[in-house]
Amino acid sequence: MTEESPALYVVATPLGNLGDLSARATEVLRAVPWVAAEDTRHSAPLLRHIGSPARLLPAHEHNEEAAARQVIERLAAGESVALISDAGTPAVSDPGARIVGHVRAAGYRIVPLPGPCAAVTALSASGLTVPHWLFHGFLPAKAKQREETLRELAPQPAALVFYEAPHRILETMAALAATLGPVRRIVIARELTKLFETIHVCPLGEALAWLDTDPNRQRGEFVLIVDAPEAEDGDQAEAGRVLKLLLDDGLPVKQAAKLAHAITGAPKNALYERALALRGDK
Ligand code: SAM
Protein backbone atom coordinates (compact mmCIF):
# COMPACT_ATOMS: atom_id res chain seq x y z
CA MET A 1 0.00 0.00 0.00
CA THR A 2 2.39 2.66 -1.16
CA GLU A 3 -0.04 4.73 -3.25
CA GLU A 4 -0.98 8.13 -1.94
CA SER A 5 -4.53 8.60 -3.23
CA PRO A 6 -7.35 6.87 -1.34
CA ALA A 7 -8.76 3.70 -2.88
CA LEU A 8 -11.41 1.05 -2.44
CA TYR A 9 -9.61 -2.26 -1.96
CA VAL A 10 -11.80 -5.26 -2.90
CA VAL A 11 -10.35 -8.02 -0.74
CA ALA A 12 -10.99 -11.77 -0.98
CA THR A 13 -11.06 -13.50 2.41
CA PRO A 14 -10.81 -17.20 3.39
CA LEU A 15 -13.59 -19.73 2.72
CA GLY A 16 -12.80 -21.42 6.01
CA ASN A 17 -9.06 -21.78 6.49
CA LEU A 18 -7.61 -18.54 7.89
CA GLY A 19 -4.25 -19.46 6.43
CA ASP A 20 -5.69 -18.60 3.02
CA LEU A 21 -5.76 -14.86 3.74
CA SER A 22 -2.99 -13.53 1.50
CA ALA A 23 -0.05 -11.51 2.83
CA ARG A 24 -1.22 -8.57 0.72
CA ALA A 25 -4.78 -8.82 2.04
CA THR A 26 -3.45 -8.89 5.61
CA GLU A 27 -1.31 -5.82 4.92
CA VAL A 28 -4.21 -3.87 3.41
CA LEU A 29 -6.73 -4.85 6.10
CA ARG A 30 -4.25 -3.70 8.76
CA ALA A 31 -3.50 -0.42 7.01
CA VAL A 32 -6.94 0.90 5.97
CA PRO A 33 -8.93 2.92 8.52
CA TRP A 34 -12.25 1.45 7.30
CA VAL A 35 -13.50 -2.00 6.30
CA ALA A 36 -16.91 -2.31 4.64
CA ALA A 37 -18.14 -5.79 5.55
CA GLU A 38 -21.18 -7.89 4.60
CA ASP A 39 -21.70 -8.88 8.23
CA THR A 40 -19.68 -6.83 10.70
CA ARG A 41 -20.16 -9.38 13.53
CA HIS A 42 -18.90 -12.16 11.26
CA SER A 43 -15.85 -10.21 10.09
CA ALA A 44 -14.78 -8.69 13.43
CA PRO A 45 -12.97 -11.89 14.55
CA LEU A 46 -10.99 -12.02 11.27
CA LEU A 47 -9.82 -8.42 11.76
CA ARG A 48 -8.97 -9.14 15.41
CA HIS A 49 -7.06 -12.27 14.35
CA ILE A 50 -4.72 -10.21 12.14
CA GLY A 51 -4.54 -7.28 14.55
CA SER A 52 -6.37 -4.83 12.30
CA PRO A 53 -7.57 -1.68 14.08
CA ALA A 54 -9.93 -0.79 11.17
CA ARG A 55 -13.44 0.38 11.95
CA LEU A 56 -16.29 -1.52 10.32
CA LEU A 57 -19.04 -0.26 8.01
CA PRO A 58 -22.00 -2.56 7.25
CA ALA A 59 -22.29 -3.32 3.53
CA HIS A 60 -24.87 -6.05 2.98
CA GLU A 61 -27.26 -6.70 0.11
CA HIS A 62 -30.05 -4.62 1.68
CA ASN A 63 -28.04 -1.44 2.22
CA GLU A 64 -25.59 -1.39 -0.67
CA GLU A 65 -26.70 2.02 -1.95
CA ALA A 66 -26.35 3.62 1.49
CA ALA A 67 -23.09 1.75 2.04
CA ALA A 68 -21.76 3.07 -1.28
CA ARG A 69 -22.50 6.64 -0.14
CA GLN A 70 -20.68 6.04 3.16
CA VAL A 71 -17.68 4.54 1.37
CA ILE A 72 -17.52 7.51 -1.01
CA GLU A 73 -17.68 9.91 1.96
CA ARG A 74 -14.67 8.17 3.52
CA LEU A 75 -12.77 8.28 0.23
CA ALA A 76 -13.64 11.98 -0.17
CA ALA A 77 -12.15 12.53 3.29
CA GLY A 78 -8.91 10.99 2.00
CA GLU A 79 -9.36 7.62 3.78
CA SER A 80 -9.04 4.26 2.03
CA VAL A 81 -11.65 1.55 2.50
CA ALA A 82 -11.41 -2.25 2.12
CA LEU A 83 -14.48 -4.17 1.01
CA ILE A 84 -14.92 -7.76 2.21
CA SER A 85 -17.74 -10.31 2.28
CA ASP A 86 -18.37 -13.13 4.75
CA ALA A 87 -16.17 -15.51 2.77
CA GLY A 88 -14.42 -15.61 -0.57
CA THR A 89 -14.46 -12.90 -3.20
CA PRO A 90 -16.84 -9.94 -2.85
CA ALA A 91 -19.42 -9.57 -5.65
CA VAL A 92 -19.29 -13.31 -6.46
CA SER A 93 -22.79 -14.37 -5.30
CA ASP A 94 -22.18 -11.74 -2.63
CA PRO A 95 -22.80 -8.00 -2.22
CA GLY A 96 -20.18 -5.58 -3.51
CA ALA A 97 -20.85 -4.95 -7.21
CA ARG A 98 -23.04 -1.89 -6.61
CA ILE A 99 -20.54 -0.34 -4.24
CA VAL A 100 -17.73 -0.88 -6.74
CA GLY A 101 -19.85 0.66 -9.51
CA HIS A 102 -20.71 3.78 -7.49
CA VAL A 103 -17.14 4.25 -6.28
CA ARG A 104 -15.79 3.99 -9.82
CA ALA A 105 -18.43 6.43 -11.07
CA ALA A 106 -17.34 8.84 -8.33
CA GLY A 107 -13.84 8.70 -9.79
CA TYR A 108 -11.94 6.79 -7.10
CA ARG A 109 -9.46 3.96 -7.60
CA ILE A 110 -10.64 0.36 -7.26
CA VAL A 111 -7.88 -2.09 -6.32
CA PRO A 112 -8.80 -5.81 -6.37
CA LEU A 113 -6.91 -8.22 -4.12
CA PRO A 114 -7.49 -11.71 -5.52
CA GLY A 115 -7.85 -14.73 -3.31
CA PRO A 116 -10.28 -17.48 -2.30
CA CYS A 117 -13.39 -18.12 -4.35
CA ALA A 118 -15.41 -21.31 -3.83
CA ALA A 119 -16.20 -21.77 -7.54
CA VAL A 120 -12.58 -21.46 -8.68
CA THR A 121 -11.33 -23.59 -5.78
CA ALA A 122 -13.76 -26.38 -6.73
CA LEU A 123 -12.87 -26.11 -10.42
CA SER A 124 -9.16 -26.38 -9.66
CA ALA A 125 -9.72 -29.70 -7.90
CA SER A 126 -12.41 -31.04 -10.24
CA GLY A 127 -10.19 -32.68 -12.84
CA LEU A 128 -12.66 -31.60 -15.53
CA THR A 129 -10.82 -30.87 -18.74
CA VAL A 130 -13.51 -28.89 -20.59
CA PRO A 131 -12.01 -25.48 -21.46
CA HIS A 132 -15.17 -23.49 -20.76
CA TRP A 133 -17.21 -23.11 -17.60
CA LEU A 134 -20.30 -21.15 -16.83
CA PHE A 135 -20.76 -19.80 -13.33
CA HIS A 136 -24.42 -19.69 -12.38
CA GLY A 137 -24.22 -19.46 -8.59
CA PHE A 138 -27.46 -20.19 -6.74
CA LEU A 139 -30.37 -21.69 -8.69
CA PRO A 140 -33.88 -20.29 -8.13
CA ALA A 141 -35.56 -21.76 -5.04
CA LYS A 142 -38.90 -22.32 -6.80
CA ALA A 143 -39.11 -25.64 -8.66
CA LYS A 144 -40.60 -24.28 -11.88
CA GLN A 145 -38.09 -21.45 -12.27
CA ARG A 146 -35.25 -23.78 -11.36
CA GLU A 147 -36.27 -26.24 -14.06
CA GLU A 148 -36.60 -23.49 -16.66
CA THR A 149 -33.15 -22.19 -15.78
CA LEU A 150 -31.67 -25.67 -16.01
CA ARG A 151 -33.31 -26.33 -19.37
CA GLU A 152 -31.70 -23.18 -20.74
CA LEU A 153 -28.31 -24.12 -19.32
CA ALA A 154 -28.44 -27.79 -20.38
CA PRO A 155 -27.15 -27.49 -23.98
CA GLN A 156 -24.31 -25.06 -23.16
CA PRO A 157 -20.98 -26.61 -24.22
CA ALA A 158 -19.47 -25.76 -20.85
CA ALA A 159 -19.19 -27.10 -17.31
CA LEU A 160 -21.96 -25.56 -15.18
CA VAL A 161 -21.00 -24.23 -11.75
CA PHE A 162 -23.61 -23.85 -9.00
CA TYR A 163 -23.58 -22.81 -5.34
CA GLU A 164 -25.90 -24.55 -2.92
CA ALA A 165 -26.75 -24.51 0.76
CA PRO A 166 -27.29 -27.69 2.80
CA HIS A 167 -31.05 -27.29 3.26
CA ARG A 168 -31.60 -27.43 -0.50
CA ILE A 169 -28.92 -29.86 -1.60
CA LEU A 170 -31.20 -32.92 -2.05
CA GLU A 171 -33.86 -30.97 -3.93
CA THR A 172 -31.30 -29.35 -6.20
CA MET A 173 -29.52 -32.61 -6.89
CA ALA A 174 -32.80 -34.26 -7.87
CA ALA A 175 -33.58 -31.35 -10.21
CA LEU A 176 -30.11 -31.49 -11.80
CA ALA A 177 -30.42 -35.23 -12.50
CA ALA A 178 -33.98 -34.90 -13.81
CA THR A 179 -33.17 -32.03 -16.17
CA LEU A 180 -29.59 -32.69 -17.26
CA GLY A 181 -29.94 -36.48 -17.37
CA PRO A 182 -28.11 -39.25 -15.48
CA VAL A 183 -24.99 -39.44 -17.65
CA ARG A 184 -23.17 -36.12 -17.21
CA ARG A 185 -20.57 -36.16 -14.47
CA ILE A 186 -21.00 -34.04 -11.36
CA VAL A 187 -18.37 -32.80 -8.97
CA ILE A 188 -19.71 -32.35 -5.44
CA ALA A 189 -17.28 -30.07 -3.60
CA ARG A 190 -18.25 -29.65 0.01
CA GLU A 191 -16.73 -27.70 2.93
CA LEU A 192 -13.72 -26.60 0.87
CA THR A 193 -10.63 -25.73 2.91
CA LYS A 194 -12.41 -26.90 6.09
CA LEU A 195 -12.07 -29.94 8.34
CA PHE A 196 -14.65 -32.05 6.51
CA GLU A 197 -13.68 -31.07 2.99
CA THR A 198 -15.06 -33.63 0.51
CA ILE A 199 -14.71 -33.70 -3.27
CA HIS A 200 -16.69 -36.48 -4.91
CA VAL A 201 -17.11 -37.10 -8.63
CA CYS A 202 -19.80 -39.39 -10.08
CA PRO A 203 -22.43 -39.58 -12.84
CA LEU A 204 -25.42 -37.33 -12.05
CA GLY A 205 -27.64 -40.44 -11.86
CA GLU A 206 -25.67 -41.68 -8.82
CA ALA A 207 -25.33 -38.39 -6.95
CA LEU A 208 -28.57 -38.49 -4.93
CA ALA A 209 -27.82 -42.02 -3.69
CA TRP A 210 -24.32 -40.89 -2.70
CA LEU A 211 -25.73 -38.00 -0.65
CA ASP A 212 -28.36 -40.28 0.89
CA THR A 213 -25.83 -42.88 2.03
CA ASP A 214 -24.58 -40.63 4.84
CA PRO A 215 -26.42 -37.57 6.27
CA ASN A 216 -23.03 -35.94 6.93
CA ARG A 217 -22.58 -35.70 3.16
CA GLN A 218 -25.57 -33.34 3.06
CA ARG A 219 -24.08 -30.91 5.58
CA GLY A 220 -22.07 -27.74 4.99
CA GLU A 221 -21.57 -25.56 1.95
CA PHE A 222 -21.51 -26.88 -1.59
CA VAL A 223 -20.15 -26.12 -5.01
CA LEU A 224 -21.68 -28.36 -7.67
CA ILE A 225 -20.04 -28.60 -11.08
CA VAL A 226 -21.79 -30.50 -13.87
CA ASP A 227 -19.47 -31.49 -16.72
CA ALA A 228 -20.26 -30.29 -20.24
CA PRO A 229 -22.48 -32.51 -22.40
CA GLU A 230 -20.55 -34.98 -24.57
CA ALA A 231 -19.74 -33.35 -27.89
CA GLU A 232 -21.52 -34.98 -30.83
CA ASP A 233 -19.53 -36.51 -33.63
CA GLY A 234 -20.22 -35.44 -37.21
CA ASP A 235 -22.63 -38.34 -37.94
CA GLN A 236 -24.72 -37.67 -34.83
CA ALA A 237 -24.91 -33.97 -35.64
CA GLU A 238 -26.00 -34.75 -39.22
CA ALA A 239 -28.70 -37.16 -37.96
CA GLY A 240 -29.93 -34.48 -35.57
CA ARG A 241 -30.04 -31.91 -38.36
CA VAL A 242 -32.09 -34.21 -40.64
CA LEU A 243 -34.42 -35.15 -37.81
CA LYS A 244 -35.07 -31.51 -36.94
CA LEU A 245 -35.80 -30.67 -40.60
CA LEU A 246 -38.38 -33.46 -40.76
CA LEU A 247 -40.04 -32.42 -37.50
CA ASP A 248 -40.05 -28.77 -38.57
CA ASP A 249 -41.81 -29.92 -41.73
CA GLY A 250 -44.64 -31.26 -39.57
CA LEU A 251 -43.91 -35.00 -39.62
CA PRO A 252 -45.04 -36.96 -36.53
CA VAL A 253 -42.27 -38.11 -34.19
CA LYS A 254 -42.39 -41.78 -35.21
CA GLN A 255 -42.32 -41.09 -38.93
CA ALA A 256 -39.58 -38.45 -38.60
CA ALA A 257 -37.41 -40.93 -36.67
CA LYS A 258 -38.04 -43.68 -39.26
CA LEU A 259 -37.15 -41.42 -42.19
CA ALA A 260 -34.09 -39.94 -40.47
CA HIS A 261 -32.94 -43.54 -39.82
CA ALA A 262 -33.42 -44.41 -43.49
CA ILE A 263 -31.51 -41.30 -44.63
CA THR A 264 -28.62 -41.26 -42.14
CA GLY A 265 -28.39 -44.83 -40.80
CA ALA A 266 -28.41 -43.57 -37.19
CA PRO A 267 -30.13 -45.95 -34.66
CA LYS A 268 -33.92 -45.66 -34.85
CA ASN A 269 -34.54 -45.75 -31.09
CA ALA A 270 -32.06 -42.99 -30.37
CA LEU A 271 -33.64 -40.88 -33.11
CA TYR A 272 -37.10 -41.48 -31.66
CA GLU A 273 -35.96 -40.40 -28.17
CA ARG A 274 -34.26 -37.39 -29.61
CA ALA A 275 -37.34 -36.44 -31.64
CA LEU A 276 -39.43 -36.55 -28.45
CA ALA A 277 -36.91 -34.29 -26.72
CA LEU A 278 -36.78 -31.89 -29.68
CA ARG A 279 -40.56 -31.65 -29.71
CA GLY A 280 -40.52 -30.96 -25.98
CA ASP A 281 -42.30 -34.17 -24.95
CA LYS A 282 -39.36 -35.14 -22.72
N1 SAM B 1 -18.21 -14.90 -2.48
C1 SAM B 1 -18.08 -16.30 -2.22
C2 SAM B 1 -17.05 -16.90 -3.18
O1 SAM B 1 -16.17 -16.18 -3.61
O2 SAM B 1 -17.08 -18.10 -3.44
C3 SAM B 1 -19.43 -17.02 -2.31
C4 SAM B 1 -20.46 -16.48 -1.36
S1 SAM B 1 -22.02 -17.28 -1.46
C5 SAM B 1 -23.03 -16.25 -0.47
C6 SAM B 1 -21.87 -18.64 -0.40
C7 SAM B 1 -21.86 -19.96 -1.15
O3 SAM B 1 -20.55 -20.20 -1.66
C8 SAM B 1 -22.17 -21.17 -0.29
O4 SAM B 1 -23.58 -21.38 -0.17
C9 SAM B 1 -21.52 -22.27 -1.08
O5 SAM B 1 -22.32 -22.65 -2.18
C10 SAM B 1 -20.26 -21.57 -1.59
N2 SAM B 1 -19.18 -21.75 -0.61
C11 SAM B 1 -18.68 -20.84 0.23
N3 SAM B 1 -17.70 -21.39 1.00
C12 SAM B 1 -17.62 -22.69 0.63
C13 SAM B 1 -16.82 -23.79 1.05
N4 SAM B 1 -15.94 -23.66 2.02
N5 SAM B 1 -17.02 -24.98 0.43
C14 SAM B 1 -17.92 -25.13 -0.55
N6 SAM B 1 -18.70 -24.12 -0.98
C15 SAM B 1 -18.55 -22.93 -0.40
PDB file of C-alpha atoms and ligand atoms in Angstrom, residues 15-16 38 85 87-94 116-120 135 138 162-166 189-194 221-223, ligand 1:
ATOM      1  CA  LEU A  15     -13.587 -19.732   2.721  1.00  0.00           C
ATOM      2  CA  GLY A  16     -12.795 -21.422   6.007  1.00  0.00           C
ATOM      3  CA  GLU A  38     -21.179  -7.894   4.600  1.00  0.00           C
ATOM      4  CA  SER A  85     -17.740 -10.310   2.276  1.00  0.00           C
ATOM      5  CA  ALA A  87     -16.175 -15.515   2.771  1.00  0.00           C
ATOM      6  CA  GLY A  88     -14.422 -15.611  -0.572  1.00  0.00           C
ATOM      7  CA  THR A  89     -14.458 -12.903  -3.196  1.00  0.00           C
ATOM      8  CA  PRO A  90     -16.842  -9.936  -2.850  1.00  0.00           C
ATOM      9  CA  ALA A  91     -19.416  -9.566  -5.646  1.00  0.00           C
ATOM     10  CA  VAL A  92     -19.291 -13.312  -6.462  1.00  0.00           C
ATOM     11  CA  SER A  93     -22.791 -14.372  -5.300  1.00  0.00           C
ATOM     12  CA  ASP A  94     -22.183 -11.738  -2.633  1.00  0.00           C
ATOM     13  CA  PRO A 116     -10.280 -17.483  -2.296  1.00  0.00           C
ATOM     14  CA  CYS A 117     -13.392 -18.120  -4.351  1.00  0.00           C
ATOM     15  CA  ALA A 118     -15.408 -21.306  -3.832  1.00  0.00           C
ATOM     16  CA  ALA A 119     -16.196 -21.773  -7.543  1.00  0.00           C
ATOM     17  CA  VAL A 120     -12.585 -21.462  -8.682  1.00  0.00           C
ATOM     18  CA  PHE A 135     -20.758 -19.797 -13.329  1.00  0.00           C
ATOM     19  CA  PHE A 138     -27.462 -20.191  -6.737  1.00  0.00           C
ATOM     20  CA  PHE A 162     -23.608 -23.854  -9.002  1.00  0.00           C
ATOM     21  CA  TYR A 163     -23.583 -22.813  -5.344  1.00  0.00           C
ATOM     22  CA  GLU A 164     -25.895 -24.549  -2.917  1.00  0.00           C
ATOM     23  CA  ALA A 165     -26.752 -24.509   0.765  1.00  0.00           C
ATOM     24  CA  PRO A 166     -27.294 -27.689   2.802  1.00  0.00           C
ATOM     25  CA  ALA A 189     -17.279 -30.073  -3.596  1.00  0.00           C
ATOM     26  CA  ARG A 190     -18.251 -29.652   0.015  1.00  0.00           C
ATOM     27  CA  GLU A 191     -16.729 -27.697   2.933  1.00  0.00           C
ATOM     28  CA  LEU A 192     -13.725 -26.601   0.874  1.00  0.00           C
ATOM     29  CA  THR A 193     -10.627 -25.735   2.910  1.00  0.00           C
ATOM     30  CA  LYS A 194     -12.411 -26.896   6.088  1.00  0.00           C
ATOM     31  CA  GLU A 221     -21.573 -25.557   1.953  1.00  0.00           C
ATOM     32  CA  PHE A 222     -21.507 -26.882  -1.587  1.00  0.00           C
ATOM     33  CA  VAL A 223     -20.154 -26.123  -5.006  1.00  0.00           C
TER      34      VAL A 223
HETATM   35  N1  SAM B   1     -18.210 -14.901  -2.478  1.00  0.00           N
HETATM   36  C1  SAM B   1     -18.081 -16.299  -2.218  1.00  0.00           C
HETATM   37  C2  SAM B   1     -17.050 -16.896  -3.179  1.00  0.00           C
HETATM   38  O1  SAM B   1     -16.172 -16.178  -3.615  1.00  0.00           O
HETATM   39  O2  SAM B   1     -17.076 -18.095  -3.444  1.00  0.00           O
HETATM   40  C3  SAM B   1     -19.426 -17.017  -2.312  1.00  0.00           C
HETATM   41  C4  SAM B   1     -20.462 -16.479  -1.361  1.00  0.00           C
HETATM   42  S1  SAM B   1     -22.016 -17.281  -1.463  1.00  0.00           S
HETATM   43  C5  SAM B   1     -23.027 -16.252  -0.467  1.00  0.00           C
HETATM   44  C6  SAM B   1     -21.869 -18.640  -0.398  1.00  0.00           C
HETATM   45  C7  SAM B   1     -21.858 -19.958  -1.150  1.00  0.00           C
HETATM   46  O3  SAM B   1     -20.547 -20.201  -1.663  1.00  0.00           O
HETATM   47  C8  SAM B   1     -22.168 -21.167  -0.292  1.00  0.00           C
HETATM   48  O4  SAM B   1     -23.575 -21.380  -0.167  1.00  0.00           O
HETATM   49  C9  SAM B   1     -21.519 -22.268  -1.076  1.00  0.00           C
HETATM   50  O5  SAM B   1     -22.318 -22.646  -2.181  1.00  0.00           O
HETATM   51  C10 SAM B   1     -20.256 -21.572  -1.590  1.00  0.00           C
HETATM   52  N2  SAM B   1     -19.183 -21.753  -0.612  1.00  0.00           N
HETATM   53  C11 SAM B   1     -18.682 -20.839   0.235  1.00  0.00           C
HETATM   54  N3  SAM B   1     -17.704 -21.394   0.998  1.00  0.00           N
HETATM   55  C12 SAM B   1     -17.618 -22.692   0.627  1.00  0.00           C
HETATM   56  C13 SAM B   1     -16.825 -23.791   1.049  1.00  0.00           C
HETATM   57  N4  SAM B   1     -15.939 -23.659   2.017  1.00  0.00           N
HETATM   58  N5  SAM B   1     -17.017 -24.984   0.430  1.00  0.00           N
HETATM   59  C14 SAM B   1     -17.922 -25.126  -0.553  1.00  0.00           C
HETATM   60  N6  SAM B   1     -18.699 -24.123  -0.984  1.00  0.00           N
HETATM   61  C15 SAM B   1     -18.554 -22.927  -0.404  1.00  0.00           C
END
